[in-house]
């Protein structure tokens, strides 16, 4: 006899009188255990002993609750993650605030041990939530699984992108299967991704506006990257926030595209590669000039900003290359030579970007490859 999917199962529980048994769905708020998941908070910088002790205690509690969750049976786990709103808030707080590889912050001792443990626990919780079949007798109907994770906001595009950037390093293959299954079982996420792409574009435009730099559809000519008045007068704290914000957006997009390859075509269709080139050229050089011209007494802060700006440029180049290479120079697939040549020609209008691009990408080999594999041959 074949096993029954969890979403089709029912259990019997005592009624209010305690005498009559009630038939209750196996997935029902009634089965939720009373666990108060705490919100994750970033460890305060330069904290005193009391603040550190409070933070350590909070993370220990979260770890204990996550380990209890992971130890639950199939049905108990799914009831908890679906109906426990404190879990939803806890997970969101961690994915939003968890350390990223580009934060350049080193944790040591107890703090590092606790964070490493929490990092693993959250990862396995997310992995379990993204799996509709744990064992032959423990599974959810695939399309019901898709409805559950979508309708209950277990995953959304921001969460998926956060998971990609937090866990991408060293887990590409596992995350690839995990995220692929989420999109496969719930196609609505593809529509949400398209909307999120528009939101990302708006965020980049907003950064330009905050810096007093109007993004242009046309090429940026040499000498036009003058420092905007708002950048000259901007408080250093706000400038730092903007750089960190850009750093976060670019790395999050890159990590997501590294893992979920089908998204590259969508980003290409929306000309995100061109927008990212224009954005990088429009924003980064003026900020670099500001750092040279403004009197910033904190040498370490100034050095850190320069390092982050270089990281932004490098990640932007690699993001653009991933999109262009996958969509126009597919190994063993079709090569869109004319589109590729047009794209590279457009990039050449952005001097700062193309300089970094040429340093990172073997453009000569790519061009030779594109022309040799073109249906039109060298006439292209």
Coordinates of C-alpha atoms in Angstrom, one line a residue:
X1 CA 0.0 0.0 0.0
X2 CA 1.5 3.3 -1.0
X3 CA 2.0 6.0 1.5
X4 CA -0.3 9.0 1.8
X5 CA 1.0 12.5 1.3
X6 CA 1.0 14.6 4.5
X7 CA -1.4 17.1 3.0
X8 CA -4.0 14.3 2.5
X9 CA -3.6 12.8 6.0
X10 CA -5.9 13.3 9.0
X11 CA -5.5 12.7 12.7
X12 CA -7.9 12.2 15.6
X13 CA -7.8 14.4 18.6
X14 CA -9.9 14.8 21.7
X15 CA -12.7 17.3 21.4
X16 CA -13.5 20.1 23.9
X17 CA -15.5 17.6 26.0
X18 CA -12.6 15.2 26.0
X19 CA -14.9 12.4 25.0
X20 CA -15.6 12.7 21.3
X21 CA -12.6 12.4 19.0
X22 CA -12.3 15.1 16.3
X23 CA -10.9 14.4 12.8
X24 CA -8.3 17.1 12.2
X25 CA -6.1 17.6 9.1
X26 CA -2.5 16.5 9.7
X27 CA -1.5 20.1 8.6
X28 CA -3.3 22.3 11.1
X29 CA -2.5 25.0 13.6
X30 CA -3.7 22.7 16.3
X31 CA -0.5 20.7 16.1
X32 CA 1.9 23.6 16.5
X33 CA 4.2 23.4 19.5
X34 CA 4.5 26.5 21.7
X35 CA 7.9 27.8 20.8
X36 CA 8.7 31.5 20.9
X37 CA 11.5 31.9 18.3
X38 CA 13.5 35.1 19.1
X39 CA 14.5 37.6 16.5
X40 CA 18.1 37.5 15.4
X41 CA 20.1 40.6 16.0
X42 CA 23.5 41.6 14.8
X43 CA 26.2 41.6 17.4
X44 CA 26.7 45.2 18.5
X45 CA 30.1 46.6 17.6
X46 CA 32.3 47.7 20.5
X47 CA 29.8 46.2 22.9
X48 CA 30.4 45.9 26.6
X49 CA 30.4 42.7 28.6
X50 CA 26.6 43.0 29.4
X51 CA 25.6 43.6 25.8
X52 CA 27.8 40.7 24.6
X53 CA 26.3 38.4 27.2
X54 CA 22.8 39.4 26.1
X55 CA 23.6 38.8 22.5
X56 CA 25.2 35.4 23.2
X57 CA 22.2 34.3 25.2
X58 CA 19.8 35.3 22.4
X59 CA 21.8 33.4 19.8
X60 CA 22.0 30.3 22.1
X61 CA 18.2 30.4 22.5
X62 CA 17.7 30.6 18.7
X63 CA 20.1 27.7 18.2
X64 CA 18.3 25.6 20.7
X65 CA 14.9 26.3 19.0
X66 CA 16.3 25.6 15.5
X67 CA 17.8 22.3 16.7
X68 CA 14.5 21.4 18.2
X69 CA 12.8 22.2 14.9
X70 CA 15.2 20.1 12.9
X71 CA 14.7 17.2 15.3
X72 CA 10.9 17.2 14.7
X73 CA 9.1 14.6 12.7
X74 CA 8.0 15.3 9.2
X75 CA 4.5 16.4 10.2
X76 CA 5.5 18.4 13.2
X77 CA 8.2 20.2 11.3
X78 CA 5.8 21.3 8.6
X79 CA 3.1 22.4 11.0
X80 CA 5.7 24.5 12.9
X81 CA 7.1 26.2 9.9
X82 CA 3.7 26.9 8.3
X83 CA 1.8 28.2 11.3
X84 CA 4.3 29.5 13.8
X85 CA 4.6 33.2 13.1
X86 CA 7.5 33.6 15.5
X87 CA 9.5 31.2 13.3
X88 CA 8.7 33.3 10.2
X89 CA 9.9 36.5 11.9
X90 CA 13.0 34.8 13.3
X91 CA 14.0 33.3 9.9
X92 CA 13.4 36.7 8.1
X93 CA 15.5 38.5 10.8
X94 CA 18.4 36.1 10.3
X95 CA 18.4 36.1 6.5
X96 CA 18.2 39.9 6.5
X97 CA 20.9 40.5 9.1
X98 CA 23.2 37.5 8.8
X99 CA 26.9 38.3 8.1
X100 CA 27.8 38.3 4.5
X101 CA 31.2 37.3 3.0
X102 CA 31.8 40.9 1.8
X103 CA 31.2 42.5 5.2
X104 CA 34.9 42.1 6.0
X105 CA 34.0 41.6 9.7
X106 CA 35.9 38.9 11.6
X107 CA 34.2 37.2 14.5
X108 CA 36.3 35.3 17.1
X109 CA 35.9 32.9 20.0
X110 CA 32.4 32.3 21.3
X111 CA 30.8 34.7 18.9
X112 CA 32.2 32.8 15.9
X113 CA 31.3 29.4 17.3
X114 CA 27.7 30.5 17.9
X115 CA 27.3 32.1 14.5
X116 CA 28.8 29.1 12.7
X117 CA 26.3 26.9 14.5
X118 CA 23.4 29.1 13.7
X119 CA 24.6 29.5 10.1
X120 CA 24.4 25.7 9.8
X121 CA 21.1 25.3 11.6
X122 CA 19.3 27.9 9.5
X123 CA 20.7 26.4 6.3
X124 CA 19.4 22.9 7.2
X125 CA 16.0 24.4 8.1
X126 CA 15.8 26.1 4.7
X127 CA 17.0 23.0 2.9
X128 CA 14.3 21.0 4.6
X129 CA 11.6 23.6 3.8
X130 CA 12.6 23.4 0.1
X131 CA 12.3 19.6 0.0
X132 CA 8.8 18.2 -0.7
X133 CA 9.9 14.6 -0.3
X134 CA 12.2 13.6 2.6
X135 CA 11.6 9.8 2.4
X136 CA 9.2 7.5 0.5
X137 CA 6.7 7.7 3.3
X138 CA 7.3 11.3 4.3
X139 CA 6.3 13.7 1.5
X140 CA 4.0 16.4 0.3
X141 CA 2.1 16.4 -2.9
X142 CA 4.3 18.5 -5.2
X143 CA 1.8 21.1 -6.3
X144 CA 0.4 21.4 -2.7
X145 CA 4.0 21.9 -1.6
X146 CA 4.3 24.7 -4.1
X147 CA 1.1 26.3 -2.7
X148 CA 2.3 25.9 0.9
X149 CA 5.7 27.6 0.5
X150 CA 4.2 30.4 -1.6
X151 CA 0.9 31.1 0.2
X152 CA 2.5 31.0 3.6
X153 CA 5.6 33.1 2.6
X154 CA 8.0 30.4 3.6
X155 CA 10.0 31.6 0.6
X156 CA 9.9 34.7 -1.5
X157 CA 12.3 36.3 -3.9
X158 CA 14.2 38.4 -1.3
X159 CA 14.5 35.3 1.0
X160 CA 15.8 33.2 -1.9
X161 CA 18.3 35.8 -2.9
X162 CA 19.4 36.2 0.7
X163 CA 19.9 32.4 1.0
X164 CA 22.0 32.5 -2.2
X165 CA 24.4 35.2 -1.0
X166 CA 24.7 33.9 2.6
X167 CA 25.2 30.2 1.7
X168 CA 26.4 30.3 -1.9
X169 CA 30.1 29.9 -1.2
X170 CA 30.9 26.2 -0.9
X171 CA 27.2 25.1 -1.4
X172 CA 26.6 25.9 -5.1
X173 CA 25.4 22.4 -6.2
X174 CA 23.2 21.9 -3.2
X175 CA 21.6 25.3 -3.4
X176 CA 21.2 24.9 -7.1
X177 CA 19.0 21.8 -6.5
X178 CA 17.2 23.5 -3.6
X179 CA 16.3 26.7 -5.5
X180 CA 15.5 24.9 -8.7
X181 CA 13.0 22.8 -6.8
X182 CA 11.3 25.9 -5.4
X183 CA 10.9 27.4 -8.8
X184 CA 9.9 24.1 -10.4
X185 CA 7.1 23.4 -7.9
X186 CA 5.8 26.9 -7.8
X187 CA 6.0 28.8 -11.1
X188 CA 4.6 31.9 -9.5
X189 CA 8.0 32.7 -8.2
X190 CA 9.1 33.4 -11.8
X191 CA 6.5 36.2 -12.1
X192 CA 7.7 37.5 -8.7
X193 CA 11.3 37.4 -9.9
X194 CA 10.4 39.5 -12.9
X195 CA 8.8 42.0 -10.6
X196 CA 11.8 41.9 -8.2
X197 CA 14.1 42.7 -11.2
X198 CA 12.1 45.9 -11.7
X199 CA 12.5 46.7 -8.0
X200 CA 16.2 46.2 -8.2
X201 CA 16.4 48.5 -11.1
X202 CA 14.5 51.1 -9.2
X203 CA 16.8 50.7 -6.2
X204 CA 19.8 51.4 -8.5
X205 CA 18.1 54.5 -9.9
X206 CA 17.3 55.7 -6.4
X207 CA 21.0 55.4 -5.5
X208 CA 21.9 57.6 -8.5
X209 CA 19.3 60.2 -7.4
X210 CA 20.5 60.2 -3.8
X211 CA 24.0 60.9 -5.1
X212 CA 22.7 63.7 -7.4
X213 CA 23.7 61.6 -10.4
X214 CA 21.0 61.2 -13.1
X215 CA 21.3 57.9 -14.9
X216 CA 21.3 58.2 -18.6
X217 CA 20.3 55.7 -21.3
X218 CA 23.2 56.9 -23.5
X219 CA 26.9 56.4 -23.1
X220 CA 28.8 58.3 -20.5
X221 CA 31.5 60.3 -22.2
X222 CA 35.0 61.0 -20.8
X223 CA 35.0 63.9 -18.4
X224 CA 31.3 63.7 -17.6
X225 CA 31.7 61.9 -14.3
X226 CA 32.1 65.1 -12.3
X227 CA 31.3 64.9 -8.6
X228 CA 27.7 65.9 -8.0
X229 CA 26.9 68.6 -5.4
X230 CA 25.1 66.1 -3.1
X231 CA 28.2 63.9 -3.0
X232 CA 30.4 66.8 -2.1
X233 CA 28.2 67.8 0.8
X234 CA 27.1 64.4 1.8
X235 CA 27.9 63.4 5.4
X236 CA 30.4 60.6 5.6
X237 CA 28.1 58.3 7.4
X238 CA 25.5 58.5 4.6
X239 CA 28.3 58.0 2.0
X240 CA 29.3 54.8 3.9
X241 CA 25.7 53.6 4.0
X242 CA 25.4 54.1 0.2
X243 CA 28.5 52.2 -0.6
X244 CA 27.5 49.3 1.7
X245 CA 24.0 49.3 0.1
X246 CA 25.5 49.1 -3.4
X247 CA 27.9 46.4 -2.2
X248 CA 24.9 44.4 -0.9
X249 CA 22.8 44.7 -4.0
X250 CA 25.5 43.8 -6.5
X251 CA 26.7 40.7 -4.5
X252 CA 23.2 39.5 -3.8
X253 CA 22.4 39.6 -7.6
X254 CA 25.7 37.9 -8.5
X255 CA 25.2 35.1 -6.0
X256 CA 21.7 34.5 -7.1
X257 CA 22.7 34.3 -10.8
X258 CA 25.6 32.0 -10.0
X259 CA 23.1 29.5 -8.4
X260 CA 19.9 29.8 -10.4
X261 CA 21.2 29.9 -13.9
X262 CA 17.7 30.1 -15.7
X263 CA 17.4 33.6 -14.2
X264 CA 20.2 34.9 -16.4
X265 CA 18.1 34.9 -19.5
X266 CA 15.4 37.0 -17.7
X267 CA 18.0 39.5 -16.6
X268 CA 19.4 39.6 -20.1
X269 CA 15.9 40.2 -21.6
X270 CA 15.4 43.2 -19.3
X271 CA 18.8 44.6 -20.3
X272 CA 20.0 44.4 -16.7
X273 CA 23.6 44.0 -17.9
X274 CA 23.4 47.4 -19.7
X275 CA 21.8 49.1 -16.7
X276 CA 24.5 47.7 -14.4
X277 CA 27.3 48.9 -16.6
X278 CA 25.7 52.4 -16.7
X279 CA 25.2 52.4 -13.0
X280 CA 28.7 51.3 -12.2
X281 CA 30.2 53.9 -14.5
X282 CA 27.8 56.6 -13.2
X283 CA 28.3 56.1 -9.5
X284 CA 31.6 54.5 -8.6
X285 CA 34.1 57.0 -10.2
X286 CA 32.5 60.1 -8.6
X287 CA 32.6 58.4 -5.2
X288 CA 36.3 57.4 -5.7
X289 CA 37.0 61.0 -6.6
X290 CA 35.3 62.2 -3.5
X291 CA 37.5 59.9 -1.4
X292 CA 40.5 61.5 -3.0
X293 CA 39.4 65.1 -2.6
X294 CA 37.6 65.1 0.8
X295 CA 39.6 65.3 4.0
X296 CA 38.6 62.1 5.8
X297 CA 40.6 61.8 8.9
X298 CA 39.8 58.1 9.6
X299 CA 42.4 56.4 7.4
X300 CA 41.0 53.0 8.1
X301 CA 37.5 54.0 7.1
X302 CA 38.8 55.6 3.9
X303 CA 40.8 52.5 3.0
X304 CA 37.8 50.3 3.7
X305 CA 35.6 52.3 1.4
X306 CA 38.2 52.1 -1.4
X307 CA 38.4 48.4 -1.0
X308 CA 34.6 48.1 -1.1
X309 CA 34.4 50.2 -4.2
X310 CA 36.9 48.0 -6.0
X311 CA 34.9 45.0 -4.9
X312 CA 31.7 46.6 -6.3
X313 CA 33.4 47.2 -9.7
X314 CA 34.9 43.7 -9.8
X315 CA 31.5 42.1 -8.9
X316 CA 29.7 44.2 -11.4
X317 CA 32.1 43.1 -14.2
X318 CA 31.6 39.5 -13.2
X319 CA 27.9 39.8 -13.0
X320 CA 27.7 41.3 -16.5
X321 CA 30.0 38.7 -17.8
X322 CA 27.9 35.9 -16.4
X323 CA 24.8 37.3 -18.0
X324 CA 26.4 38.0 -21.4
X325 CA 28.4 34.8 -21.6
X326 CA 25.5 32.5 -20.7
X327 CA 23.0 34.2 -23.0
X328 CA 25.2 34.9 -26.0
X329 CA 28.2 32.5 -25.8
X330 CA 26.8 29.3 -24.6
X331 CA 29.3 26.5 -24.8
X332 CA 28.0 23.9 -27.2
X333 CA 25.0 26.0 -27.9
X334 CA 23.9 28.9 -30.2
X335 CA 26.2 31.9 -30.4
X336 CA 24.6 35.2 -31.2
X337 CA 27.6 36.9 -32.7
X338 CA 26.1 40.1 -33.9
X339 CA 24.3 40.7 -30.6
X340 CA 27.5 39.9 -28.7
X341 CA 29.6 42.3 -30.8
X342 CA 27.0 45.0 -30.4
X343 CA 27.0 44.5 -26.6
X344 CA 30.8 44.7 -26.3
X345 CA 30.8 47.8 -28.5
X346 CA 28.3 49.4 -26.1
X347 CA 30.5 48.5 -23.2
X348 CA 33.4 50.4 -24.8
X349 CA 31.5 53.6 -24.2
X350 CA 32.1 53.3 -20.5
X351 CA 35.8 53.8 -19.9
X352 CA 36.0 52.9 -16.2
X353 CA 33.9 49.8 -16.6
X354 CA 35.6 48.6 -19.8
X355 CA 39.0 49.0 -18.2
X356 CA 38.1 46.6 -15.4
X357 CA 36.2 44.3 -17.9
X358 CA 39.3 44.0 -20.0
X359 CA 41.4 43.2 -17.0
X360 CA 39.0 40.4 -15.9
X361 CA 37.8 38.9 -19.2
X362 CA 39.8 37.4 -22.0
X363 CA 37.9 39.5 -24.5
X364 CA 40.2 38.5 -27.5
X365 CA 39.4 34.8 -27.0
X366 CA 35.7 35.5 -26.6
X367 CA 35.6 37.6 -29.8
X368 CA 37.5 34.9 -31.7
X369 CA 35.2 32.3 -30.3
X370 CA 32.1 34.3 -31.2
X371 CA 33.2 35.0 -34.8
X372 CA 34.4 31.4 -35.5
X373 CA 31.2 29.9 -34.2
X374 CA 28.9 32.3 -36.0
X375 CA 26.7 30.8 -38.7
X376 CA 28.0 33.6 -41.0
X377 CA 31.6 32.8 -40.2
X378 CA 34.1 35.7 -40.3
X379 CA 31.8 37.8 -42.3
X380 CA 29.9 38.7 -39.1

